[in-house]
Short mmCIF file of C-alpha atoms and ligand atoms in Angstrom, two decimals:
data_model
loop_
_atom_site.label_atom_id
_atom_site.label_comp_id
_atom_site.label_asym_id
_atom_site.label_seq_id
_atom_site.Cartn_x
_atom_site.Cartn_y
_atom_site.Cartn_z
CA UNK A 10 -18.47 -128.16 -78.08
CA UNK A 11 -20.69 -128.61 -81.15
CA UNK A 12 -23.44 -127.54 -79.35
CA UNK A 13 -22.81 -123.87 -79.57
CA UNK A 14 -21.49 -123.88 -82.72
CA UNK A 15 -24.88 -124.07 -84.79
CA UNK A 16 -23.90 -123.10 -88.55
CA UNK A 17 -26.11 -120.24 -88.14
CA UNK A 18 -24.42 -118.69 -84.65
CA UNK A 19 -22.55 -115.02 -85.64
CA UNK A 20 -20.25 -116.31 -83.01
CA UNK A 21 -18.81 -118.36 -84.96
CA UNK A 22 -16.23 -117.59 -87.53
CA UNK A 23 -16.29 -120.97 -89.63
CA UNK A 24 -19.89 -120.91 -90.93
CA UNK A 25 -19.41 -116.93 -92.37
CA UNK A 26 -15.79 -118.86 -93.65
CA UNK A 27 -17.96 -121.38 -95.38
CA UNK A 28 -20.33 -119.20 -96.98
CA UNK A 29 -18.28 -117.40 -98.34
CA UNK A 30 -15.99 -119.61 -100.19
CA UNK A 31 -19.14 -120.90 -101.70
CA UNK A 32 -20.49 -117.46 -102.51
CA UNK A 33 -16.89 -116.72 -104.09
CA UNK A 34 -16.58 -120.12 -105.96
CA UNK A 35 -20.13 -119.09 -107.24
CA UNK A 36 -19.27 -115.48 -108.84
CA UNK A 37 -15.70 -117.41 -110.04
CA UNK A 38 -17.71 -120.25 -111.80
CA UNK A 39 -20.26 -117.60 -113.58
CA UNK A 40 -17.48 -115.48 -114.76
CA UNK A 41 -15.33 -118.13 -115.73
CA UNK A 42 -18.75 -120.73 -117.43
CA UNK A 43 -19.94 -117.69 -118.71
CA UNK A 44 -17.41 -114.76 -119.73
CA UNK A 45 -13.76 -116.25 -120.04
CA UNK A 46 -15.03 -119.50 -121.80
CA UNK A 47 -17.54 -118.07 -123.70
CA UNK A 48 -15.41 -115.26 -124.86
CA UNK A 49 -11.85 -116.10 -124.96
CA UNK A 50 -12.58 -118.91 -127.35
CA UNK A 51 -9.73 -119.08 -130.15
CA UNK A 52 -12.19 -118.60 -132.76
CA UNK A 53 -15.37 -116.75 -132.14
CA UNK A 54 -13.87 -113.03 -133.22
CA UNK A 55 -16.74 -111.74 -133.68
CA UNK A 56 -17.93 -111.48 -130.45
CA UNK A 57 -18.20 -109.07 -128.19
CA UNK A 58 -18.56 -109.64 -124.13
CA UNK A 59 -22.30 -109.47 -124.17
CA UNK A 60 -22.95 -111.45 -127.23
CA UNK A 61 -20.65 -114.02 -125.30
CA UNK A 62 -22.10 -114.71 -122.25
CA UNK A 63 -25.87 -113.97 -123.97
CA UNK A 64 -23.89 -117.52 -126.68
CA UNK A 65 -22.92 -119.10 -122.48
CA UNK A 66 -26.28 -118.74 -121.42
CA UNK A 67 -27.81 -119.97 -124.59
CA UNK A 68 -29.20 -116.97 -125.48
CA UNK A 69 -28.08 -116.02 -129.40
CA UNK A 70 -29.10 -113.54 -131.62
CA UNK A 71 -26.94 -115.45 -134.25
CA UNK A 72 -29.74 -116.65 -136.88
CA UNK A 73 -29.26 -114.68 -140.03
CA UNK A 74 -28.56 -116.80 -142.94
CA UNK A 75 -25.61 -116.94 -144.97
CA UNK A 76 -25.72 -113.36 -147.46
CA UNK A 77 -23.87 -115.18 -150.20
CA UNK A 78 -26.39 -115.16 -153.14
CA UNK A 79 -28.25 -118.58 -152.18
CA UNK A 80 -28.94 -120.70 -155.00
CA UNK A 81 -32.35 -121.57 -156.80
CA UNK A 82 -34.53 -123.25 -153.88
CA UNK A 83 -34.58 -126.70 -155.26
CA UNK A 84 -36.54 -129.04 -153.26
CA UNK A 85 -36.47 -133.39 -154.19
CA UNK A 86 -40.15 -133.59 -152.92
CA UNK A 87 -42.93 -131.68 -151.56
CA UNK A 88 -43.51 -134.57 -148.81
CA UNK A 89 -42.37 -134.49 -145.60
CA UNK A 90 -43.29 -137.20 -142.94
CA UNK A 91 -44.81 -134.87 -140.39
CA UNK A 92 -47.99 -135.75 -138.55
CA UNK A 93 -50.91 -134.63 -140.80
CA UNK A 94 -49.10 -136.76 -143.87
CA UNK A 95 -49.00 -139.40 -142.05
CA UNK A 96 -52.62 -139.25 -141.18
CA UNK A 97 -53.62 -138.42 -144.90
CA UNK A 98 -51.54 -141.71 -145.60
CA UNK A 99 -53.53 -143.70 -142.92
CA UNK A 100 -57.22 -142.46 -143.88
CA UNK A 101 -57.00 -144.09 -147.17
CA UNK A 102 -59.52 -147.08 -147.70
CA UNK A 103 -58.68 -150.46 -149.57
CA UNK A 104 -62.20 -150.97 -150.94
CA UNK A 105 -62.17 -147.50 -152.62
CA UNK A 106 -58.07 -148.38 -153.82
CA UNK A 107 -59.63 -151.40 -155.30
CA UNK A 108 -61.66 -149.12 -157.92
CA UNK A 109 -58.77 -146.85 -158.50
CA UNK A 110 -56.55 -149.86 -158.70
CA UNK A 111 -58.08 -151.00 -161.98
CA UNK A 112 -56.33 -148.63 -163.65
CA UNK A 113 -52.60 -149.44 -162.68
CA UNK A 114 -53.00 -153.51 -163.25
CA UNK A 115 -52.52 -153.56 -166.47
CA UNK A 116 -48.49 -152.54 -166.33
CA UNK A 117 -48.62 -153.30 -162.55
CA UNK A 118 -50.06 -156.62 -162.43
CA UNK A 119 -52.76 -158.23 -160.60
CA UNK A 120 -53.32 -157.30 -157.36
CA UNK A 121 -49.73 -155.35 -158.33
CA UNK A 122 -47.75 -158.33 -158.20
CA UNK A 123 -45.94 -157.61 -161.26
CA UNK A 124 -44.92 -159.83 -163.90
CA UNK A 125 -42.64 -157.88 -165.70
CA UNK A 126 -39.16 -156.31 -165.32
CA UNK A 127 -40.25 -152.77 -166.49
CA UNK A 128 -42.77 -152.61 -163.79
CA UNK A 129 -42.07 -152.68 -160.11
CA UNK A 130 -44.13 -154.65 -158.03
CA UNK A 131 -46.80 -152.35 -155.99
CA UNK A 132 -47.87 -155.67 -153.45
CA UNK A 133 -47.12 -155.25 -149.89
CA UNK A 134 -45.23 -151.95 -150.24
CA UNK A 135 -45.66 -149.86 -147.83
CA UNK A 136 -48.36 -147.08 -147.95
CA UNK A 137 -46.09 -144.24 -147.20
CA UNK A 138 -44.05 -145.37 -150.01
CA UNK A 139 -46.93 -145.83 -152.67
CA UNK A 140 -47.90 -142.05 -151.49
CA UNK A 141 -45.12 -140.41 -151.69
CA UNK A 142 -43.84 -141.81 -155.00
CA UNK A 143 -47.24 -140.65 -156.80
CA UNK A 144 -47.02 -137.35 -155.30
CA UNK A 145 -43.64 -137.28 -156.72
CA UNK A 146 -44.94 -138.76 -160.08
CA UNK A 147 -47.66 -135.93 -159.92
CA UNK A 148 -45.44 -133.06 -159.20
CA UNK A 149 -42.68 -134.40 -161.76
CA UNK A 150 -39.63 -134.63 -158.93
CA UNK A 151 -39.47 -138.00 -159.87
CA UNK A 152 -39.69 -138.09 -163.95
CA UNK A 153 -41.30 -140.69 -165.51
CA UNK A 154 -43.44 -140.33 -168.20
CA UNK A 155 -46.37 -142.57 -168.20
CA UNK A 156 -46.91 -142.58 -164.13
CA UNK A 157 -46.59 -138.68 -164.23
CA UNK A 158 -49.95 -139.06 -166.68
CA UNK A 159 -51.77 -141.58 -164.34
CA UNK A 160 -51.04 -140.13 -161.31
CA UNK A 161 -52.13 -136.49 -162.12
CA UNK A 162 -55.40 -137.94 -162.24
CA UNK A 163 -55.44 -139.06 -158.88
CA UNK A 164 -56.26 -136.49 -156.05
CA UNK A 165 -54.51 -137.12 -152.52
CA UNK A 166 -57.34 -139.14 -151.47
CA UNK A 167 -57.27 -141.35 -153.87
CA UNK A 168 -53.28 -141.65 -153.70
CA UNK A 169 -54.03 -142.87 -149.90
CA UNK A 170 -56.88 -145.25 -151.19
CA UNK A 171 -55.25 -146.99 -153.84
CA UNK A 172 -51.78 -146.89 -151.84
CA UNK A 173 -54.04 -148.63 -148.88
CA UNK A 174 -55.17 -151.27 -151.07
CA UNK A 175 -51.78 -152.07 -152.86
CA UNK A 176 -49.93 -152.49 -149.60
CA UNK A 177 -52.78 -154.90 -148.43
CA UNK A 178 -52.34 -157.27 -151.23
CA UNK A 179 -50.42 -160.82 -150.33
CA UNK A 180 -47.56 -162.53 -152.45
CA UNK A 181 -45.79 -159.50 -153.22
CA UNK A 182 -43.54 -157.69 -150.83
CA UNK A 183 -42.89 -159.01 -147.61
CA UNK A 184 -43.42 -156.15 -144.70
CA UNK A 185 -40.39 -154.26 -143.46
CA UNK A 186 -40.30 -154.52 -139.93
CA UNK A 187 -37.70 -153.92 -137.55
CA UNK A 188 -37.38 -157.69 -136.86
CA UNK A 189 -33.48 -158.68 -136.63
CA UNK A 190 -32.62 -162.30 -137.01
CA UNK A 191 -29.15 -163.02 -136.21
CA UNK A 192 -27.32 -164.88 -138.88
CA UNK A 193 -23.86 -165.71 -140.01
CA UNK A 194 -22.61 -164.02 -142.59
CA UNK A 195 -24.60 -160.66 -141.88
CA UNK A 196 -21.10 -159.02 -140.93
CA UNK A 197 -18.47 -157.23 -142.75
CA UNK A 198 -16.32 -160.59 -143.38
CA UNK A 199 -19.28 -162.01 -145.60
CA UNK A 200 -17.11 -162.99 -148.50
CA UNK A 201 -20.68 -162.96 -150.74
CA UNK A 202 -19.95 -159.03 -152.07
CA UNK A 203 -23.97 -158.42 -152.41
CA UNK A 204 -25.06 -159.93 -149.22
CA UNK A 205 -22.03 -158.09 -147.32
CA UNK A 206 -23.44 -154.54 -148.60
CA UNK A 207 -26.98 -155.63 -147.59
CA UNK A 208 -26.06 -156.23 -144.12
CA UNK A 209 -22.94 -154.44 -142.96
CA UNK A 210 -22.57 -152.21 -145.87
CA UNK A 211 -19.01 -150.54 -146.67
CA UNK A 212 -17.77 -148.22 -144.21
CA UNK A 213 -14.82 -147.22 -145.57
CA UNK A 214 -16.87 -146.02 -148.25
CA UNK A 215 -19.24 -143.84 -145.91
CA UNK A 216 -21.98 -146.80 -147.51
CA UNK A 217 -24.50 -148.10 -144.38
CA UNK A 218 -26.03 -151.48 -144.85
CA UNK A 219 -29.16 -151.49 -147.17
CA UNK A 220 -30.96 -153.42 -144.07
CA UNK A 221 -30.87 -150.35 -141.99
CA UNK A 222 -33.12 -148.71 -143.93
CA UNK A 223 -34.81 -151.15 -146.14
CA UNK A 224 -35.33 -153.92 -143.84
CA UNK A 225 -35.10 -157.02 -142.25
CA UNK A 226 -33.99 -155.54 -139.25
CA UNK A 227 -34.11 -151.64 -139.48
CA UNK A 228 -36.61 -149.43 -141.17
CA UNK A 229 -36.35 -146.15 -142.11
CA UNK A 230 -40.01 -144.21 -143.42
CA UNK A 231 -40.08 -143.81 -146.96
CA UNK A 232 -37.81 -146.84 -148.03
CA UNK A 233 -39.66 -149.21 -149.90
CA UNK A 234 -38.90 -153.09 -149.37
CA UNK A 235 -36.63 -154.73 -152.01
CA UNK A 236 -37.08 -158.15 -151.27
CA UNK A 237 -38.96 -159.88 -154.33
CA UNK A 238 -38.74 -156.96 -156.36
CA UNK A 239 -38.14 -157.24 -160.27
CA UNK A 240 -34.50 -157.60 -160.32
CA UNK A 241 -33.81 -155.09 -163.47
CA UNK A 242 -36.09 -152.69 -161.69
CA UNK A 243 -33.99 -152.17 -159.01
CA UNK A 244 -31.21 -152.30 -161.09
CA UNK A 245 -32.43 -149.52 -163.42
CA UNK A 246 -33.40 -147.23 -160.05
CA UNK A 247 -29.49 -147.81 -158.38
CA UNK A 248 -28.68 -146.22 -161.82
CA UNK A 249 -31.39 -143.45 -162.05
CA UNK A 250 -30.01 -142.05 -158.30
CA UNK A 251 -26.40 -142.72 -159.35
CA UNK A 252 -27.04 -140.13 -162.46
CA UNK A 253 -28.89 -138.28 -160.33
CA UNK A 254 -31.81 -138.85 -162.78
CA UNK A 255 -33.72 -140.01 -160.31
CA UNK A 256 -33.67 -136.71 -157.23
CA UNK A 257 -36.69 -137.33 -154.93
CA UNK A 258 -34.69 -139.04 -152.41
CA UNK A 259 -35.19 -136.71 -148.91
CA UNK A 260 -31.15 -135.29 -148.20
CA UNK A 261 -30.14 -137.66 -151.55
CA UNK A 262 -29.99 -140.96 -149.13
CA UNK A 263 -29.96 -142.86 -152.24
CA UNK A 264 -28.46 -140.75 -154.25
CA UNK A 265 -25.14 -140.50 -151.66
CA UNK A 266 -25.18 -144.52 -151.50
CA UNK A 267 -25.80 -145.46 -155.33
CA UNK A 268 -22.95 -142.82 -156.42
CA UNK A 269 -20.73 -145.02 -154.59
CA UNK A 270 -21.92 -148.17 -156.08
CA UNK A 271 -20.04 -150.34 -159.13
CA UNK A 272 -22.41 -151.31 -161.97
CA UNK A 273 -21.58 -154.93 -160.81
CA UNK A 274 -22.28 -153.84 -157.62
CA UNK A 275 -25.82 -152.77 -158.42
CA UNK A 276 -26.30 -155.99 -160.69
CA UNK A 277 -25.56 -158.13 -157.96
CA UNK A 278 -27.42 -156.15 -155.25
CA UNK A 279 -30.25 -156.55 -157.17
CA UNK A 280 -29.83 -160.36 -158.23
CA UNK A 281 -29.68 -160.53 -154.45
CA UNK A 282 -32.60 -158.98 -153.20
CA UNK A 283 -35.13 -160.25 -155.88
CA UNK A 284 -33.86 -164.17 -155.25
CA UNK A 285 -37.31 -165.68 -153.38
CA UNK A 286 -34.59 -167.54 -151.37
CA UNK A 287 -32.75 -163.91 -149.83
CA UNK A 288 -32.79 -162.32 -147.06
CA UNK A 289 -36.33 -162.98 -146.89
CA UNK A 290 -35.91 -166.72 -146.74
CA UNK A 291 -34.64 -166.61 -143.25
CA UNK A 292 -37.10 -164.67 -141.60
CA UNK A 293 -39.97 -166.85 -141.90
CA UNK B 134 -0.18 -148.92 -71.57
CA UNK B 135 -0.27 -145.25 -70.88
CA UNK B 136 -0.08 -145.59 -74.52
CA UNK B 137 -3.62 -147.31 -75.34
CA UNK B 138 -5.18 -144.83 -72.28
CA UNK B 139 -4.16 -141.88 -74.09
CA UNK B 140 -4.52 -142.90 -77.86
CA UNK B 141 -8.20 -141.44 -78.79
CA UNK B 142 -8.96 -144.82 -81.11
CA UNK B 143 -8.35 -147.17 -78.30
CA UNK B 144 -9.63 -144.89 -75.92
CA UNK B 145 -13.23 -146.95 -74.11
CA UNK B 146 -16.09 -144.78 -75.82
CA UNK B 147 -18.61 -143.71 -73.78
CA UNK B 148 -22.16 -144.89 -74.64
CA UNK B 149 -20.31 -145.82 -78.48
CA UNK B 150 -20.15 -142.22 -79.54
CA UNK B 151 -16.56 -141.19 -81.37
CA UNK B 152 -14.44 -138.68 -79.81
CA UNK B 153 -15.62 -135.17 -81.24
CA UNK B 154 -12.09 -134.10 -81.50
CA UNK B 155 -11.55 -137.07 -83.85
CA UNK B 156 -14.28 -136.63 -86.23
CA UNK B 157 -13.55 -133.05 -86.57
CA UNK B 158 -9.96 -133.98 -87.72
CA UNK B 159 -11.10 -136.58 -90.41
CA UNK B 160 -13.91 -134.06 -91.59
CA UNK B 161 -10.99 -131.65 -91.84
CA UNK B 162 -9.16 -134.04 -94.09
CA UNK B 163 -12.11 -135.18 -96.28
CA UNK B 164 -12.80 -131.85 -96.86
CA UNK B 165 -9.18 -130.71 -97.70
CA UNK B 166 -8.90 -133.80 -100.48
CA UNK B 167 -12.16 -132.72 -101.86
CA UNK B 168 -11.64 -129.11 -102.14
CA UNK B 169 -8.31 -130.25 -103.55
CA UNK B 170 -9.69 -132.62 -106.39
CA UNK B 171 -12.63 -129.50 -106.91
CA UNK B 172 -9.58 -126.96 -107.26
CA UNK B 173 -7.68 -129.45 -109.95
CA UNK B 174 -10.70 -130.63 -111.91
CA UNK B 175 -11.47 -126.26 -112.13
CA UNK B 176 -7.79 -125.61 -113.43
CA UNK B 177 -8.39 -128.51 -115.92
CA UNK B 178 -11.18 -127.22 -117.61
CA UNK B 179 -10.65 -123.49 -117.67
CA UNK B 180 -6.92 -124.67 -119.02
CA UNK B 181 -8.21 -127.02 -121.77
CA UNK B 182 -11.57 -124.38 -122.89
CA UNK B 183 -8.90 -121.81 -123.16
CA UNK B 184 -6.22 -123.47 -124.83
CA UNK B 185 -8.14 -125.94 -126.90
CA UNK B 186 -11.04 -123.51 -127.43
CA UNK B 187 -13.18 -126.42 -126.03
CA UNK B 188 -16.62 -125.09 -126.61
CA UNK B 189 -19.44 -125.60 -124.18
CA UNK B 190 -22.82 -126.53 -126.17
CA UNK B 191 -24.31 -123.55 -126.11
CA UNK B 192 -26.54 -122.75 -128.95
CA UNK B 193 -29.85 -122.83 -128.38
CA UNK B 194 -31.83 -122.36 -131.95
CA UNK B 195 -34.88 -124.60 -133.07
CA UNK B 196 -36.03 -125.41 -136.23
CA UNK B 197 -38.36 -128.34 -137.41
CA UNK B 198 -37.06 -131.56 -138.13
CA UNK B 199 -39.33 -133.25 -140.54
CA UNK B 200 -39.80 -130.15 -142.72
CA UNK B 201 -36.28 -129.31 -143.46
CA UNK B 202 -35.94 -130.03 -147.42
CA UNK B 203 -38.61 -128.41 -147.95
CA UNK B 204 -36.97 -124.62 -147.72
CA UNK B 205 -35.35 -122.54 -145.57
CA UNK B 206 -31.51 -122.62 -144.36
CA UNK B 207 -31.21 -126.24 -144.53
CA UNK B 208 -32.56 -127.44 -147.67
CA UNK B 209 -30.68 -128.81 -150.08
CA UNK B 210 -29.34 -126.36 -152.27
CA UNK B 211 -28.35 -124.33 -149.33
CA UNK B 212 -26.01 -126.64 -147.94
CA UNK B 213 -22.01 -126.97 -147.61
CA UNK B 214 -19.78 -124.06 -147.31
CA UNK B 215 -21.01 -120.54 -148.09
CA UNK B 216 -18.99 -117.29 -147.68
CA UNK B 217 -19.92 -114.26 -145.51
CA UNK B 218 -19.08 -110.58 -146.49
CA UNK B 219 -16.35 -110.46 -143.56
CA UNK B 220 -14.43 -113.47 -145.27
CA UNK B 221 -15.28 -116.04 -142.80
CA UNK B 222 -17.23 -118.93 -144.16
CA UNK B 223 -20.30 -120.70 -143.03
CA UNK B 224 -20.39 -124.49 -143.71
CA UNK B 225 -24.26 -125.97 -143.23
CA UNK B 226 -24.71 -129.41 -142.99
CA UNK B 227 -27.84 -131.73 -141.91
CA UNK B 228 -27.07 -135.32 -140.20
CA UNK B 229 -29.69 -138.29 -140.76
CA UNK B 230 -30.08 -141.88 -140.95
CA UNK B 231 -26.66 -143.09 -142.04
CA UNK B 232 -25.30 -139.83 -143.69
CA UNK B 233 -24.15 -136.68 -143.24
CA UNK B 234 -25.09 -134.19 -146.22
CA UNK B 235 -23.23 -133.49 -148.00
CA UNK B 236 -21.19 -136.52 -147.97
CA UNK B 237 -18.27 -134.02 -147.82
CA UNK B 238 -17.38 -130.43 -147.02
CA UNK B 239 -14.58 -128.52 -148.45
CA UNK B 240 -14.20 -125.73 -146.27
CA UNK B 241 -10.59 -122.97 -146.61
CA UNK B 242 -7.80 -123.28 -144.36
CA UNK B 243 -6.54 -120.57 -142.05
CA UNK B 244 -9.84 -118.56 -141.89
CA UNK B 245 -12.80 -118.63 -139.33
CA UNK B 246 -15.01 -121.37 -140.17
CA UNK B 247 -18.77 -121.57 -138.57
CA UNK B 248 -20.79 -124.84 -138.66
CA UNK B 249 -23.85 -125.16 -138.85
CA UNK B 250 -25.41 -128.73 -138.38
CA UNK B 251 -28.87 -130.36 -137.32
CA UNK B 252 -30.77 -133.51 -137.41
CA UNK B 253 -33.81 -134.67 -139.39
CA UNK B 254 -34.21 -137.80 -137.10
CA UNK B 255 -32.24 -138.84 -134.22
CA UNK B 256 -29.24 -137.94 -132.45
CA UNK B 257 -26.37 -137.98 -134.14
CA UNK B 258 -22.69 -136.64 -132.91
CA UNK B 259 -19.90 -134.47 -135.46
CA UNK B 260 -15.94 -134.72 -134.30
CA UNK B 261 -13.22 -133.96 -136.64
CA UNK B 262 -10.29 -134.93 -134.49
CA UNK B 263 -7.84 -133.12 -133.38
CA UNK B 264 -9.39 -129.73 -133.87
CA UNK B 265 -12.14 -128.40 -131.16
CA UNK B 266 -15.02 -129.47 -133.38
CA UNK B 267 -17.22 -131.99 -131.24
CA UNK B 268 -21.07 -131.65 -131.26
CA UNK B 269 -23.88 -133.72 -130.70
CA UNK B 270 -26.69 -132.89 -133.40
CA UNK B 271 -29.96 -133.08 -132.05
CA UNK B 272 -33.18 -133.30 -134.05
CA UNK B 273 -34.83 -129.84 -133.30
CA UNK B 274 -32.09 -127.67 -132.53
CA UNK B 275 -29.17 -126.28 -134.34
CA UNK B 276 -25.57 -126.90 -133.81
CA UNK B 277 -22.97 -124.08 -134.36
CA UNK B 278 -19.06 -124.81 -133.64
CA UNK B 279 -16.58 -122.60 -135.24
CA UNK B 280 -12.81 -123.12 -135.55
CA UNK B 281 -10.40 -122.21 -137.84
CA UNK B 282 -8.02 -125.01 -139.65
CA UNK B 283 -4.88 -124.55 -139.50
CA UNK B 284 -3.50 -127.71 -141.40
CA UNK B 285 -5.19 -129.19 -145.11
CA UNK B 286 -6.52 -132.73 -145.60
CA UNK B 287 -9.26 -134.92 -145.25
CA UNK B 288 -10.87 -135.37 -141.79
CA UNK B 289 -12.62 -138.21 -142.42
CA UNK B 290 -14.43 -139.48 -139.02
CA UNK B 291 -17.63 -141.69 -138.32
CA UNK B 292 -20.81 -140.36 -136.80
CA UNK B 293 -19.84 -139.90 -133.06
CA UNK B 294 -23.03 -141.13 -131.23
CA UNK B 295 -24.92 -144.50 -132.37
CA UNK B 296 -27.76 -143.30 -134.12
CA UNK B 297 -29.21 -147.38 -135.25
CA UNK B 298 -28.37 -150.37 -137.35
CA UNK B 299 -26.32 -147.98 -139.93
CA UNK B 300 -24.53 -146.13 -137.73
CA UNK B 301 -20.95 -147.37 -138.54
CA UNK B 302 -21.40 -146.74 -142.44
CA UNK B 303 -21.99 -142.82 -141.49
CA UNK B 304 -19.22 -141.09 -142.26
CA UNK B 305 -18.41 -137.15 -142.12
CA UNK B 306 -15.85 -135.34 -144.59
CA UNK B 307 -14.36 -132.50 -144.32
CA UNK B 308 -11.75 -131.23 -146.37
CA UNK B 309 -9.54 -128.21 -145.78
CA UNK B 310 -7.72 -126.90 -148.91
CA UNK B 311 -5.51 -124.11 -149.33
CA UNK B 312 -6.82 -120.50 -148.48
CA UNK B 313 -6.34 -118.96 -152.00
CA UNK B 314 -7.73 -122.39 -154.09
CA UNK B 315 -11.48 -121.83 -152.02
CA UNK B 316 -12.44 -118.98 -153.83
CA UNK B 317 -11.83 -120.22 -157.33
CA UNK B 318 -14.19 -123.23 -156.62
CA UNK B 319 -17.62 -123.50 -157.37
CA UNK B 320 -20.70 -124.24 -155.14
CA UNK B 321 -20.54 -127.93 -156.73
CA UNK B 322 -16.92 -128.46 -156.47
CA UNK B 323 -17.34 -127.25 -152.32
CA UNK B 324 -19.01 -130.43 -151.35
CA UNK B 325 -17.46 -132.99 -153.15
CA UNK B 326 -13.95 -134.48 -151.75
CA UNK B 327 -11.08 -134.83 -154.71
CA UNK B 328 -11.19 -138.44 -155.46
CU1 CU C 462 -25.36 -140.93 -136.89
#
């Protein structure tokens, strides 16, 4: 029997049956996927049948920006972390920092391992981090007197050079690396109030875990290490996003977090990280 | 024994081969169930797009990631809720490594509301339940859901799609307030939540 009925055979009814319910569920899918759906929907008014299926197909003419009278453009930094940044950031040489560096040691310490509250410790931070805060210095989104002066005298070369040589230096900042230790006591029953924000952060309060972005155990470009840093400095900064004094935070991601912070909060936070014996203790 | 002679399963095969008349019926039956379970799944989803206003992700804009605070529709000072001449309102937001800016949205109940979201970094996902707002934000493109709220409050709802090691402390806000109080607010007061 089957041997006659080749699905190609006029003869035959069922094949031309077949066809054609797939040929009709076709032309029902496109004007259902594309038409009803796209135009029926509760919400989209404004458009007409041809803007809707153009919207179905992914095809939109929908780009114009909001006509309300935008505010003033106000931007928190003039870096962004796109590919010819990063290679400025890379090109800078240690030996040439070194020269540069002689002017910063005096508040920064030697080698920028700083022995003071006032100044933060420049050691082992990252170079991205070194960059981007003298740009920010240099173009005053991040207001500071004394480092505005010092680093409008540095061109973008030397901001890579010196940055490369600071991050080089030992006994200052550990590296941030992605490395995750499991530990007790990293979750969200940590009854320690600083170590619980550190590592599982407060999600009731929208607040992620400083880790995530600061390290040990998630890293996010641009976030400087806090481990071994001068306790009042990072005290004083928590405060300077919280008042917004400090902006140049990319999308306020400190800003958003610090807002939400306690001043005990921030003390204790930054008792926490600066202890030689935190988180860093139990990574190596 | 007429009866195993007659019945087609117990019937001797010759050279193993089933009974053509046999396969045709269970093909016939397959196909039936499947065509069924194709038919049902169809009335599903045209039933819940329609109703629900379940909406297909179907923008397709780009835009670069890494430069977006530096100008242009999604910099900072451009974001949260704006309002268009025809009284609809456009709310912009940008999702990133653990937050979703700005931290909250106050957008007018009872009026057409367009989103606009994208990414600076990875995936992230936007859901305010019960309402047909579900999107994945992906770094590069540009998200755009609209809806209209029909009940005020708070939608308060973590980022949808694990984006790393902060994911569960990202959390978006939206919240709807009376039709006639959104105009009277100012540009500050439309992205942050009443405490
Ligand atoms: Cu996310």
């Amino acid at each position: 029997m089957a041997h006659d009925r080749g699905p190609f055979k006029l003869s035959n009814p069922w094949p031309v049956i077949g066809w054609g319910v797939v040929a009709g569920a076709l032309v029902v899918s496109v004007v259902l996927g594309f038409g009803v759906l796209s135009r029926f929907q509760q919400n989209a008014p404004t458009l007409d049948l041809w803007a809707a299926i153009c919207r179905g197909l992914g095809i939109t003419s929908d780009t114009a920006p909001a006509t309300q009278p935008q505010p003033a453009l106000n931007t928190p930094t003039r870096i962004a972390w796109t590919p010819s940044t990063l290679e400025q950031i890379a090109s800078g040489d240690a030996e040439r920092g070194a020269f540069i560096a002689m002017n910063c040691v005096a508040c920064h310490g030697q080698r920028g391992v700083s022995g003071s509250d006032v100044y933060p410790t420049l050691a082992g931070m990252s170079p991205a981090v070194i960059y981007k805060q003298l740009d920010d210095f240099r173009t005053g989104k991040r207001p500071w007197g004394v480092m505005g002066g010092v680093a409008k005298a540095l061109s973008d070369q030397d901001s890579a050079d010196v940055a490369a040589y600071f991050a080089s230096q030992p006994n200052g900042l550990p590296p941030v690396d992605g490395y995750r230790v499991p530990e007790p006591g990293r979750s969200l029953r940590e009854t320690n109030p600083a170590k619980r924000l550190a590592f599982a952060g407060d999600p009731a309060r929208g607040i992620p875990p400083c880790a995530a972005c600061h390290g040990q155990g998630g890293y996010k470009i641009g976030a400087p290490a806090l481990q071994q840093q001068r306790p009042d400095y990072i005290e004083a900064e928590l405060q300077f996003f919280a008042q917004g004094v400090r902006a140049n935070d990319i999308f306020g991601q400190m800003r958003n977090i610090a807002k939400q912070l306690t001043p005990d909060e921030m003390h204790a936070l930054a008792l926490f990280y600066s202890e030689s014996g935190g988180p860093q203790a139990s990574i190596r | 024994m007429a009866e195993t002679e007659t019945h087609p399963l117990r019937r001797r095969l010759p050279d193993g081969i089933m009974p053509e008349e046999e396969i045709t019926r269970t093909e016939n039956r397959w196909v039936a169930v499947m065509l069924g379970m194709l038919g049902l799944m169809m009335v599903v989803i045209v039933v819940t797009g329609i109703t629900d206003s379940l909406h297909p992700p179907s923008n397709v804009e780009t835009i670069d990631p890494t430069t977006l605070h530096l100008g242009g529709e999604f910099a900072e000072s451009n974001l949260g809720t704006a309002r268009e001449p025809d009284g609809s309102v456009t709310a912009r937001l940008v999702a990133d490594q653990y937050a979703f800016v700005p931290s909250c949205t106050l957008v007018p109940a009872d009026t057409p509301v367009k989103f606009r979201l994208t990414s600076t970094d990875v995936i992230h996902g936007f859901l305010l339940p019960v309402t047909n707002v579900n999107t994945m934000v992906v770094p590069g493109y540009i998200a755009e859901v609209r809806t209209t709220f029909t009940r005020t409050g708070v939608y308060s709802m973590p980022c949808n799609e694990f984006c790393g090691s902060g994911h569960h402390g990202m959390l978006a806000k939206v919240e709807v307030v009376p039709a006639e109080q959104f105009p009277t607010l100012t540009a500050d007061e439309r992205t942050s939540c009443a405490k």
